[in-house]
Short mmCIF file of C-alpha atoms in Angstrom, two decimals:
data_model
loop_
_atom_site.label_atom_id
_atom_site.label_comp_id
_atom_site.label_asym_id
_atom_site.label_seq_id
_atom_site.Cartn_x
_atom_site.Cartn_y
_atom_site.Cartn_z
CA MET A 513 40.11 -137.81 89.21
CA ASN A 514 41.76 -135.31 91.55
CA GLN A 515 41.29 -131.59 92.00
CA GLU A 516 44.19 -130.62 89.75
CA ASN A 517 42.91 -132.30 86.59
CA ASP A 518 39.23 -131.54 87.13
CA GLN A 519 39.43 -127.84 86.44
CA ASP A 520 35.89 -127.56 85.04
CA LEU A 521 34.48 -128.64 88.40
CA VAL A 522 36.82 -126.35 90.34
CA GLN A 523 35.96 -123.35 88.13
CA HIS A 524 32.25 -124.13 88.52
CA LEU A 525 32.63 -124.09 92.31
CA GLU A 526 34.69 -120.89 92.30
CA LYS A 527 32.05 -119.07 90.24
CA GLN A 528 29.50 -119.71 92.96
CA GLY A 529 31.79 -119.03 95.89
CA VAL A 530 31.76 -122.67 97.00
CA GLU A 531 34.67 -124.13 98.99
CA THR A 532 36.95 -125.90 96.46
CA LYS A 533 38.57 -128.37 98.85
CA MET A 534 37.96 -131.96 97.78
CA VAL A 535 37.16 -135.14 99.72
CA MET A 536 37.67 -138.38 97.80
CA GLY A 537 37.66 -136.44 94.53
CA HIS A 538 34.38 -134.59 95.18
CA PRO A 539 33.57 -131.18 96.74
CA ALA A 540 33.76 -131.13 100.53
CA SER A 541 30.35 -129.44 100.49
CA LEU A 542 28.87 -132.64 99.02
CA PHE A 543 29.75 -134.45 102.24
CA VAL A 544 28.15 -131.78 104.43
CA LEU A 545 24.95 -132.50 102.50
CA PHE A 546 25.79 -136.22 102.83
CA PHE A 547 25.66 -136.07 106.64
CA THR A 548 22.65 -133.73 106.76
CA GLU A 549 20.66 -136.11 104.58
CA MET A 550 22.04 -139.12 106.46
CA TRP A 551 20.49 -138.02 109.75
CA GLU A 552 17.22 -137.01 108.08
CA ARG A 553 16.95 -140.47 106.53
CA PHE A 554 17.85 -141.97 109.94
CA SER A 555 14.78 -140.25 111.36
CA TYR A 556 12.43 -141.14 108.50
CA TYR A 557 13.39 -144.77 108.00
CA GLY A 558 13.86 -145.37 111.72
CA MET A 559 10.23 -144.39 112.21
CA ARG A 560 9.04 -146.17 109.05
CA ALA A 561 10.66 -149.42 110.18
CA LEU A 562 8.46 -149.30 113.28
CA LEU A 563 5.22 -147.92 111.83
CA THR A 564 3.59 -151.02 110.34
CA VAL A 565 4.86 -153.53 112.90
CA PHE A 566 3.80 -151.19 115.73
CA LEU A 567 0.28 -150.87 114.32
CA ILE A 568 -0.25 -154.63 113.82
CA THR A 569 1.44 -155.79 117.06
CA GLU A 570 -0.93 -157.00 119.75
CA ILE A 571 -2.08 -154.50 122.38
CA ALA A 572 -0.65 -156.78 125.08
CA LYS A 573 2.79 -156.20 123.56
CA GLY A 574 2.41 -152.43 123.43
CA GLY A 575 1.16 -152.16 119.84
CA TRP A 576 -2.23 -150.98 118.63
CA GLY A 577 -3.51 -154.36 117.43
CA TRP A 578 -4.70 -153.16 114.00
CA ASN A 579 -5.45 -155.61 111.20
CA ASN A 580 -3.16 -155.74 108.17
CA SER A 581 -5.57 -153.91 105.86
CA ASP A 582 -6.08 -150.90 108.16
CA ALA A 583 -2.36 -150.67 108.93
CA MET A 584 -1.49 -150.71 105.25
CA GLN A 585 -3.99 -147.96 104.48
CA LEU A 586 -2.49 -145.65 107.11
CA TYR A 587 0.95 -146.56 105.78
CA ALA A 588 -0.24 -145.66 102.27
CA TRP A 589 -1.54 -142.25 103.30
CA TYR A 590 1.50 -141.40 105.41
CA THR A 591 4.19 -142.42 102.91
CA GLY A 592 2.20 -140.95 100.03
CA LEU A 593 1.87 -137.55 101.72
CA VAL A 594 5.51 -137.60 102.84
CA TYR A 595 6.52 -137.64 99.17
CA LEU A 596 3.75 -135.29 98.01
CA THR A 597 4.56 -132.30 100.21
CA PRO A 598 8.02 -131.80 98.60
CA LEU A 599 6.15 -130.39 95.58
CA ILE A 600 5.00 -127.50 97.77
CA GLY A 601 8.31 -127.30 99.63
CA GLY A 602 10.20 -127.02 96.35
CA MET A 603 8.05 -124.10 95.22
CA ILE A 604 8.41 -122.32 98.58
CA ALA A 605 12.20 -122.62 98.37
CA ASP A 606 12.32 -121.50 94.72
CA LYS A 607 10.16 -118.42 95.31
CA LEU A 608 10.63 -117.41 98.95
CA THR A 609 13.10 -118.99 101.34
CA GLY A 610 15.91 -120.45 99.26
CA TYR A 611 17.10 -124.00 99.76
CA ARG A 612 19.09 -123.52 102.94
CA LYS A 613 16.33 -121.99 105.07
CA ALA A 614 13.86 -124.56 103.75
CA ILE A 615 16.19 -127.38 104.84
CA LEU A 616 16.61 -125.90 108.32
CA TRP A 617 12.89 -125.32 108.82
CA GLY A 618 12.12 -128.81 107.59
CA ALA A 619 14.66 -130.36 109.97
CA LEU A 620 13.23 -128.44 112.93
CA ILE A 621 9.64 -129.44 112.16
CA MET A 622 10.62 -133.11 111.79
CA THR A 623 12.51 -133.01 115.09
CA LEU A 624 9.33 -131.77 116.79
CA GLY A 625 7.38 -134.52 115.02
CA HIS A 626 9.56 -137.24 116.49
CA ALA A 627 9.33 -135.64 119.92
CA SER A 628 5.54 -135.78 119.66
CA MET A 629 5.54 -139.45 118.60
CA ALA A 630 7.68 -140.33 121.62
CA PHE A 631 4.61 -139.54 123.76
CA GLU A 632 2.32 -142.03 121.98
CA GLN A 633 1.81 -143.89 125.28
CA THR A 634 0.35 -140.74 126.82
CA SER A 635 -2.23 -140.24 124.09
CA PRO A 636 -2.73 -141.50 120.51
CA THR A 637 -3.20 -137.84 119.52
CA PHE A 638 0.54 -137.25 119.94
CA PHE A 639 1.20 -140.07 117.48
CA TYR A 640 -0.97 -138.50 114.79
CA ILE A 641 0.41 -134.99 115.44
CA GLY A 642 3.88 -136.46 114.99
CA LEU A 643 2.92 -138.00 111.64
CA VAL A 644 1.56 -134.65 110.41
CA LEU A 645 4.72 -132.79 111.47
CA MET A 646 6.89 -135.43 109.79
CA ILE A 647 4.92 -134.99 106.57
CA LEU A 648 5.21 -131.17 106.63
CA GLY A 649 8.87 -131.10 107.62
CA ASN A 650 9.86 -133.59 104.95
CA GLY A 651 8.15 -131.41 102.35
CA MET A 652 10.45 -128.50 103.17
CA PHE A 653 13.58 -130.63 103.48
CA LYS A 654 13.58 -133.34 100.84
CA PRO A 655 13.51 -131.62 97.39
CA ASN A 656 15.79 -128.77 98.37
CA ILE A 657 18.77 -130.72 99.63
CA SER A 658 18.70 -132.78 96.41
CA SER A 659 18.66 -129.54 94.41
CA MET A 660 21.76 -128.30 96.21
CA VAL A 661 23.67 -131.48 95.34
CA GLY A 662 22.95 -130.95 91.65
CA GLN A 663 24.20 -127.36 91.71
CA LEU A 664 27.63 -128.41 92.97
CA TYR A 665 28.46 -129.87 89.53
CA PRO A 666 28.35 -128.56 85.94
CA ASP A 667 25.71 -130.38 83.88
CA THR A 668 28.46 -131.69 81.59
CA SER A 669 30.51 -133.14 84.47
CA LYS A 670 31.07 -136.89 84.32
CA LYS A 671 31.23 -136.77 88.11
CA LYS A 672 27.63 -135.67 88.56
CA ASP A 673 26.11 -139.16 88.50
CA ALA A 674 28.94 -140.35 90.76
CA GLY A 675 28.29 -137.44 93.12
CA TYR A 676 24.63 -138.35 93.40
CA THR A 677 25.58 -141.98 94.04
CA ILE A 678 27.84 -140.88 96.92
CA PHE A 679 25.01 -138.70 98.23
CA TYR A 680 22.75 -141.73 97.92
CA MET A 681 25.22 -143.64 100.08
CA GLY A 682 24.62 -141.00 102.74
CA ILE A 683 20.87 -141.44 102.38
CA ASN A 684 21.17 -145.16 102.89
CA SER A 685 23.74 -144.96 105.67
CA GLY A 686 21.17 -142.99 107.65
CA ALA A 687 18.35 -145.29 106.62
CA PHE A 688 20.40 -148.32 107.66
CA LEU A 689 21.32 -146.96 111.08
CA GLY A 690 17.79 -145.68 111.68
CA MET A 691 16.11 -149.00 110.89
CA LEU A 692 18.80 -150.93 112.75
CA LEU A 693 18.72 -148.98 116.01
CA CYS A 694 15.22 -147.44 116.13
CA GLY A 695 13.69 -150.71 114.96
CA TYR A 696 15.65 -152.77 117.48
CA ILE A 697 15.05 -150.45 120.43
CA GLY A 698 11.39 -150.02 119.49
CA GLU A 699 10.73 -153.76 119.32
CA LYS A 700 13.00 -154.87 122.17
CA VAL A 701 12.79 -151.97 124.67
CA GLY A 702 9.74 -149.81 123.91
CA TRP A 703 8.00 -148.32 120.91
CA HIS A 704 8.14 -144.74 122.19
CA TYR A 705 11.91 -145.01 122.74
CA GLY A 706 12.33 -146.01 119.11
CA PHE A 707 10.17 -143.14 117.87
CA GLY A 708 11.98 -140.62 120.09
CA LEU A 709 15.48 -141.78 119.19
CA ALA A 710 14.85 -140.95 115.54
CA GLY A 711 14.36 -137.29 116.45
CA VAL A 712 17.65 -137.01 118.35
CA PHE A 713 19.69 -137.49 115.19
CA MET A 714 17.44 -135.26 113.10
CA PHE A 715 18.42 -132.52 115.55
CA PHE A 716 22.14 -133.23 115.06
CA GLY A 717 21.70 -133.14 111.29
CA MET A 718 20.09 -129.71 111.55
CA VAL A 719 22.88 -128.35 113.79
CA GLN A 720 25.78 -129.54 111.61
CA PHE A 721 24.13 -128.07 108.48
CA TYR A 722 23.42 -124.74 110.18
CA PHE A 723 27.08 -124.16 111.07
CA ALA A 724 28.36 -125.11 107.59
CA GLN A 725 26.15 -122.88 105.44
CA LYS A 726 28.98 -120.65 104.19
CA ILE A 727 30.68 -123.64 102.57
CA PHE A 728 28.02 -123.51 99.82
CA GLY A 729 28.81 -119.99 98.61
CA VAL A 730 25.67 -118.60 96.93
CA ILE A 731 24.07 -122.02 96.39
CA GLY A 732 20.81 -122.27 98.30
CA GLU A 733 20.51 -118.60 99.21
CA GLU A 734 17.22 -116.75 99.07
CA PRO A 735 16.03 -115.83 95.54
CA GLY A 736 17.30 -112.46 94.37
CA THR A 737 20.34 -112.31 96.64
CA LYS A 738 22.38 -109.33 95.44
CA HIS A 739 25.90 -110.57 96.14
CA ALA A 740 25.74 -113.57 93.83
CA PRO A 741 28.77 -113.56 91.48
CA SER A 742 28.10 -112.10 88.02
CA GLU A 743 29.33 -115.31 86.40
CA HIS A 744 26.54 -117.22 88.13
CA VAL A 745 23.98 -114.74 86.85
CA HIS A 746 25.49 -115.09 83.38
CA ASN A 747 25.05 -118.84 83.55
CA LEU A 748 21.36 -118.37 84.30
CA VAL A 749 20.98 -116.04 81.32
CA GLU A 750 22.49 -118.67 79.05
CA GLU A 751 20.03 -121.05 80.57
CA ASP A 752 17.20 -118.74 79.43
CA GLN A 753 18.54 -118.76 75.86
CA THR A 754 18.27 -122.54 75.53
CA PRO A 755 15.96 -123.19 72.53
CA LYS A 756 12.38 -123.85 73.60
CA ASN A 757 12.18 -127.12 71.69
CA VAL A 758 15.28 -128.41 73.54
CA VAL A 759 13.80 -127.45 76.92
CA ARG A 760 10.50 -129.09 75.95
CA ASP A 761 12.12 -132.34 74.79
CA ARG A 762 14.24 -132.61 77.91
CA LEU A 763 11.22 -132.05 80.14
CA VAL A 764 9.37 -134.81 78.26
CA VAL A 765 12.25 -137.18 79.07
CA VAL A 766 12.07 -136.12 82.73
CA ALA A 767 8.34 -136.89 82.68
CA VAL A 768 8.92 -140.34 81.15
CA LEU A 769 11.54 -141.18 83.78
CA MET A 770 9.22 -139.97 86.54
CA ILE A 771 6.40 -142.22 85.29
CA ALA A 772 8.79 -145.17 85.07
CA SER A 773 9.92 -144.49 88.64
CA ILE A 774 6.33 -144.91 89.84
CA PHE A 775 6.34 -148.53 88.71
CA PHE A 776 9.71 -149.13 90.36
CA PHE A 777 8.79 -147.62 93.72
CA PHE A 778 5.33 -149.22 93.68
CA ALA A 779 7.22 -152.52 93.97
CA PHE A 780 10.19 -151.31 96.00
CA GLU A 781 8.10 -149.66 98.73
CA GLN A 782 6.44 -152.94 99.62
CA ALA A 783 9.41 -153.13 102.01
CA GLY A 784 7.64 -151.17 104.74
CA GLY A 785 4.28 -152.78 103.98
CA SER A 786 3.53 -156.25 102.62
CA MET A 787 7.16 -157.38 103.00
CA THR A 788 7.03 -156.33 106.67
CA ILE A 789 3.87 -158.42 107.10
CA PHE A 790 5.62 -161.32 105.34
CA ALA A 791 8.59 -160.95 107.70
CA LYS A 792 6.39 -160.84 110.82
CA ASP A 793 3.88 -163.61 110.06
CA TYR A 794 5.42 -165.86 107.41
CA THR A 795 9.18 -165.92 108.09
CA GLN A 796 11.12 -168.08 110.53
CA ARG A 797 12.69 -165.53 112.90
CA VAL A 798 13.43 -167.54 116.06
CA LEU A 799 16.95 -168.96 115.87
CA SER A 800 18.74 -171.15 118.37
CA GLY A 801 21.91 -173.19 118.71
CA GLU A 802 24.60 -172.82 116.06
CA VAL A 803 22.30 -170.99 113.64
CA GLY A 804 21.52 -168.40 116.30
CA THR A 805 25.22 -167.94 117.06
CA ILE A 806 26.06 -167.46 113.37
CA PHE A 807 23.28 -164.88 113.05
CA ARG A 808 24.57 -162.95 116.06
CA TRP A 809 28.03 -162.66 114.51
CA VAL A 810 26.57 -161.66 111.14
CA ASP A 811 24.31 -159.12 112.83
CA ALA A 812 27.27 -157.75 114.80
CA ALA A 813 29.21 -157.27 111.56
CA LEU A 814 26.19 -155.63 109.92
CA THR A 815 25.93 -153.28 112.90
CA ILE A 816 29.59 -152.26 113.19
CA PHE A 817 30.87 -152.31 109.59
CA PRO A 818 28.65 -149.50 108.20
CA ILE A 819 29.37 -147.35 111.25
CA ILE A 820 33.09 -147.76 110.51
CA ILE A 821 32.55 -146.68 106.88
CA VAL A 822 30.66 -143.47 107.67
CA THR A 823 33.06 -142.69 110.52
CA TYR A 824 35.89 -142.85 107.97
CA VAL A 825 33.97 -140.45 105.70
CA LEU A 826 33.55 -138.04 108.62
CA PHE A 827 37.28 -138.27 109.38
CA GLN A 828 38.16 -137.41 105.76
CA LEU A 829 35.75 -134.46 105.78
CA SER A 830 36.97 -133.15 109.12
CA LYS A 831 40.56 -132.97 107.85
CA GLN A 832 39.40 -130.57 105.13
CA ILE A 833 36.87 -128.35 106.92
CA TYR A 834 37.51 -128.45 110.70
CA SER A 835 39.58 -125.27 110.72
CA LYS A 836 36.75 -123.27 109.11
CA TYR A 837 33.68 -125.15 110.33
CA PRO A 838 34.54 -126.72 113.71
CA MET A 839 30.96 -126.80 115.03
CA THR A 840 29.82 -128.85 112.04
CA VAL A 841 32.46 -131.48 112.73
CA ILE A 842 31.87 -131.41 116.50
CA ALA A 843 28.09 -131.82 116.18
CA THR A 844 28.50 -134.76 113.82
CA ALA A 845 31.23 -136.29 116.00
CA ILE A 846 28.92 -136.19 119.06
CA SER A 847 26.16 -137.91 117.09
CA PHE A 848 28.63 -140.58 115.99
CA ALA A 849 29.74 -141.15 119.59
CA ILE A 850 26.10 -141.86 120.48
CA ILE A 851 25.75 -144.17 117.48
CA TRP A 852 28.85 -146.14 118.50
CA GLY A 853 27.51 -146.46 122.04
CA LEU A 854 24.12 -147.74 120.87
CA GLY A 855 25.67 -150.10 118.33
CA LEU A 856 28.01 -151.71 120.86
CA TRP A 857 25.18 -151.98 123.41
CA LYS A 858 22.99 -153.76 120.84
CA VAL A 859 25.72 -156.28 119.97
CA ASN A 860 26.41 -157.00 123.64
CA TYR A 861 22.70 -157.37 124.42
CA GLU A 862 22.19 -159.91 121.62
CA PHE A 863 25.10 -162.07 122.74
CA SER A 864 23.65 -162.16 126.27
CA GLN A 865 20.42 -163.82 125.08
CA ASP A 866 19.87 -167.60 125.07
CA VAL A 867 17.62 -167.57 121.99
CA THR A 868 17.84 -165.11 119.13
CA GLU A 869 14.61 -163.66 117.79
CA VAL A 870 15.27 -161.62 114.67
CA THR A 871 13.27 -158.39 114.80
CA VAL A 872 10.76 -157.74 112.02
CA SER A 873 12.47 -154.43 111.22
CA TRP A 874 15.88 -156.14 110.83
CA PHE A 875 15.12 -157.24 107.28
CA GLN A 876 14.66 -153.64 106.14
CA ILE A 877 18.26 -152.81 107.03
CA LEU A 878 19.46 -155.18 104.31
CA ASN A 879 18.55 -152.71 101.58
CA SER A 880 20.61 -149.96 103.15
CA PHE A 881 23.48 -152.28 104.01
CA PHE A 882 23.73 -153.40 100.39
CA ILE A 883 23.57 -149.75 99.30
CA VAL A 884 26.43 -148.76 101.61
CA THR A 885 28.59 -151.66 100.44
CA LEU A 886 27.74 -151.47 96.72
CA ALA A 887 27.27 -147.72 96.07
CA SER A 888 30.94 -146.97 95.40
CA SER A 889 31.15 -149.89 92.97
CA PHE A 890 28.17 -148.60 90.99
CA SER A 891 29.66 -145.09 91.09
CA LYS A 892 32.89 -146.40 89.55
CA LEU A 893 30.93 -148.49 87.04
CA TRP A 894 29.12 -145.44 85.66
CA GLU A 895 32.23 -143.22 85.81
CA LYS A 896 34.90 -145.54 84.38
CA VAL A 897 33.53 -148.77 82.89
CA TRP A 898 30.05 -148.57 81.39
CA ASN A 899 27.75 -145.57 81.34
CA PRO A 900 24.56 -146.35 79.35
CA SER A 901 21.76 -143.84 78.92
CA GLY A 902 19.36 -143.01 81.72
CA PRO A 903 16.46 -145.01 80.20
CA VAL A 904 18.66 -148.14 79.99
CA LYS A 905 19.73 -147.75 83.62
CA PHE A 906 16.07 -147.33 84.59
CA ALA A 907 15.13 -150.48 82.64
CA PHE A 908 17.76 -152.51 84.49
CA GLY A 909 16.47 -151.14 87.79
CA LEU A 910 12.91 -152.18 86.98
CA ILE A 911 13.97 -155.68 85.92
CA LEU A 912 16.04 -156.21 89.07
CA VAL A 913 13.24 -155.17 91.44
CA ALA A 914 10.99 -157.67 89.64
CA VAL A 915 13.60 -160.42 90.11
CA GLY A 916 13.45 -159.77 93.86
CA PHE A 917 9.72 -160.44 93.87
CA LEU A 918 10.19 -163.54 91.75
CA ALA A 919 12.46 -164.84 94.52
CA LEU A 920 9.74 -164.14 97.10
CA ALA A 921 7.11 -165.76 94.87
CA TYR A 922 9.23 -168.92 94.61
CA GLY A 923 9.96 -168.98 98.33
CA SER A 924 6.25 -168.60 99.11
CA MET A 925 5.17 -171.66 97.15
CA SER A 926 5.13 -173.80 100.30
CA ILE A 927 2.65 -171.48 102.07
CA PRO A 928 -0.90 -172.99 101.93
CA GLN A 929 -3.67 -170.91 100.41
CA GLY A 930 -5.20 -168.63 103.03
CA ALA A 931 -2.59 -169.39 105.72
CA LYS A 932 -2.25 -166.71 108.39
CA THR A 933 1.22 -167.79 109.52
CA ALA A 934 4.15 -169.80 108.17
CA SER A 935 7.89 -170.33 108.76
CA VAL A 936 9.55 -169.65 105.42
CA SER A 937 13.36 -169.43 105.32
CA MET A 938 14.91 -165.97 105.78
CA VAL A 939 16.93 -166.58 102.61
CA TRP A 940 14.13 -165.44 100.30
CA LEU A 941 13.71 -162.06 101.96
CA ILE A 942 17.48 -161.57 101.96
CA LEU A 943 17.63 -162.35 98.22
CA ALA A 944 14.72 -160.02 97.52
CA TYR A 945 16.40 -157.13 99.30
CA PHE A 946 19.65 -157.77 97.45
CA PHE A 947 18.01 -157.57 94.01
CA HIS A 948 15.88 -154.61 95.07
CA THR A 949 19.03 -152.77 96.12
CA THR A 950 20.89 -153.38 92.86
CA GLY A 951 17.79 -152.17 91.05
CA GLU A 952 17.61 -149.08 93.22
CA LEU A 953 21.23 -148.19 92.47
CA CYS A 954 20.45 -148.37 88.75
CA LEU A 955 17.45 -146.07 89.06
CA SER A 956 17.12 -143.78 92.07
CA PRO A 957 20.43 -141.83 92.20
CA VAL A 958 20.44 -141.79 88.39
CA GLY A 959 16.94 -140.32 88.43
CA LEU A 960 18.00 -137.54 90.81
CA SER A 961 20.96 -136.76 88.57
CA TYR A 962 18.87 -136.62 85.38
CA VAL A 963 16.25 -134.37 86.96
CA SER A 964 19.08 -131.99 87.85
CA LYS A 965 20.74 -132.17 84.40
CA LEU A 966 17.61 -131.92 82.26
CA SER A 967 15.64 -129.33 84.24
CA PRO A 968 15.87 -125.53 83.78
CA LYS A 969 17.79 -124.25 86.80
CA LYS A 970 15.18 -121.69 87.86
CA PHE A 971 12.65 -124.51 88.26
CA ALA A 972 14.99 -127.04 89.87
CA GLY A 973 13.15 -127.11 93.20
CA LEU A 974 9.79 -127.54 91.48
CA LEU A 975 11.06 -130.36 89.27
CA PHE A 976 12.56 -132.18 92.24
CA GLY A 977 9.21 -131.69 93.95
CA LEU A 978 7.54 -133.37 90.97
CA TRP A 979 10.07 -136.23 91.15
CA PHE A 980 9.00 -136.84 94.73
CA THR A 981 5.35 -136.46 93.71
CA ALA A 982 5.89 -139.51 91.51
CA SER A 983 7.26 -141.26 94.59
CA ALA A 984 4.17 -140.11 96.51
CA ILE A 985 1.90 -141.78 93.96
CA ALA A 986 4.05 -144.92 94.07
CA ASN A 987 4.02 -145.06 97.87
CA PHE A 988 0.27 -144.59 98.02
CA ILE A 989 -0.33 -147.33 95.44
CA ALA A 990 2.19 -149.58 97.22
CA GLY A 991 0.42 -149.24 100.55
CA MET A 992 -3.04 -149.75 99.08
CA THR A 993 -1.80 -152.80 97.15
CA GLY A 994 -0.33 -154.18 100.35
CA SER A 995 -3.72 -153.83 102.04
CA TYR A 996 -5.01 -156.61 99.72
CA ILE A 997 -2.38 -159.14 100.81
CA ASP A 998 -4.79 -161.10 103.02
CA MET A 999 -7.55 -161.10 100.41
CA ILE A 1000 -5.29 -162.28 97.56
CA THR A 1001 -3.59 -164.88 99.78
CA GLU A 1002 -6.96 -166.30 100.82
CA LYS A 1003 -8.38 -166.37 97.29
CA TYR A 1004 -5.23 -167.42 95.43
CA SER A 1005 -1.86 -167.64 97.22
CA MET A 1006 1.05 -165.58 98.53
CA THR A 1007 2.97 -166.54 95.38
CA VAL A 1008 0.30 -164.96 93.16
CA PHE A 1009 0.45 -161.76 95.23
CA PHE A 1010 4.19 -161.40 94.64
CA LEU A 1011 3.93 -162.34 90.94
CA ILE A 1012 1.41 -159.53 90.36
CA ILE A 1013 3.87 -157.03 91.84
CA ALA A 1014 6.75 -158.41 89.72
CA ALA A 1015 4.89 -158.22 86.41
CA LEU A 1016 4.33 -154.45 86.16
CA PRO A 1017 7.98 -153.26 86.42
CA VAL A 1018 9.04 -155.75 83.74
CA ALA A 1019 6.47 -154.39 81.30
CA VAL A 1020 7.70 -150.82 81.80
CA ALA A 1021 11.35 -151.90 81.45
CA ILE A 1022 10.61 -153.39 78.03
CA LEU A 1023 9.01 -150.12 76.87
CA LEU A 1024 12.03 -148.08 78.02
CA LEU A 1025 14.43 -150.32 76.11
CA LEU A 1026 12.28 -150.10 72.97
CA PHE A 1027 12.18 -146.27 73.07
CA ASN A 1028 15.73 -145.72 74.34
CA GLY A 1029 17.00 -144.31 71.02
CA LYS A 1030 14.20 -141.75 70.79
CA LEU A 1031 14.65 -140.65 74.40
CA LYS A 1032 18.42 -140.22 73.95
CA LYS A 1033 17.82 -137.87 71.00
CA MET A 1034 15.35 -135.83 73.06
CA MET A 1035 18.00 -135.22 75.74
CA HIS A 1036 20.00 -133.16 73.17
CA GLY A 1037 23.52 -134.11 74.22
CA ILE A 1038 22.98 -134.66 77.94
CA ASN A 1039 23.82 -138.21 79.00
#
């Protein structure tokens, strides 16, 4: 749908003073948020890809030599708190700073966090200071950028889910590149280089957002800004006149979806925990001969292809906004030049080696790669082919993440009870990440969209904070569950461990399908 025949969206943007130029059928401002979030996710997932493997790697190899249980507990606390602080950050933005300032402050704090972690060799204290700064900065950043995406579209727009899916592509482009490059450099060159690199791109994300603030009109300004258009104020008044029972019912649906998301992310977030341990200790990662050559070519394609995609997106955006916002385009272009340099260096380095050893962090990039390649297809599916209710999409997401763990359970059947190491085929982890990704596309961007559509606008930041609080609970449970991997493997088997994780999402999916009709009624016309 182009700009000319999507007048509702154009009028919505004009009312809020937002730039009405379109990129690929969506507001250009969406893609500014796309790149801001992309570099933030680069920093977060680049560091997360290294965290567990760094902690459990032997001291002789530069790691800290922790056991799996202790590493998983730190992972649980860190990832849990990262998703808990957005509750506070959302309230601060709603009441005090507005979304834009909150995003900028969050980006700055996270940049300093990465800088601190880069000095982990000097003293472990810098490592822990970095973790704390990452937690605090993410709290200011995460809920507020998601809120701004939602405000670019009318609640009735069929493009809103598609817009969030495109935004989610930005999230995963950054996650992919962060895990690919920070993970590779951390494991192959030095841990502190990997931790530091993540902060470089967080800085670029902050700069490009800072110079593009006017593109958002009044969206994200401090509360009570006087020059907001009267039509925008009128929209908020209408919002206040929504019947209380309708508001209540919609918030109940939001709560149900948040609870369901806990069971999804409890399984999904094993990626940085127990699945990382499985990749390090139980997966065949040393490849030679023809197999090693094939992997190098596949890895080269995985490295270059996503960079080409996001470079194309930047090119399309720059054609629309360069004349008004040159510094935004220039800052992002510089960061992309660095990314291209690192990507080509990585490919060349791999082809110069006699034997290929797949890094532990490499497997985590599969999720983001599948997101980047499949996101547009899911966006078109919801927009043009089949658009079931939110609860049905959530149910499919939960079932698919369970299928991924069933694949791991089957692949683990050859591992003896209590074994500390094994050489299971990489195929099972690749399959697991594929199913996890399709499940994520059914649930996570849809969840962000429904929180935006069903929540009262004046509490949007708070509700997004609560959405991430659900993720905090899920991440904490995921990490703590992962800490039992050795115990369960010794007492039962690795297969049993993965079957336990698969069972819970399936149970919740069945409940969502059973109550779908009731939940649809409680949304009162929003779908």
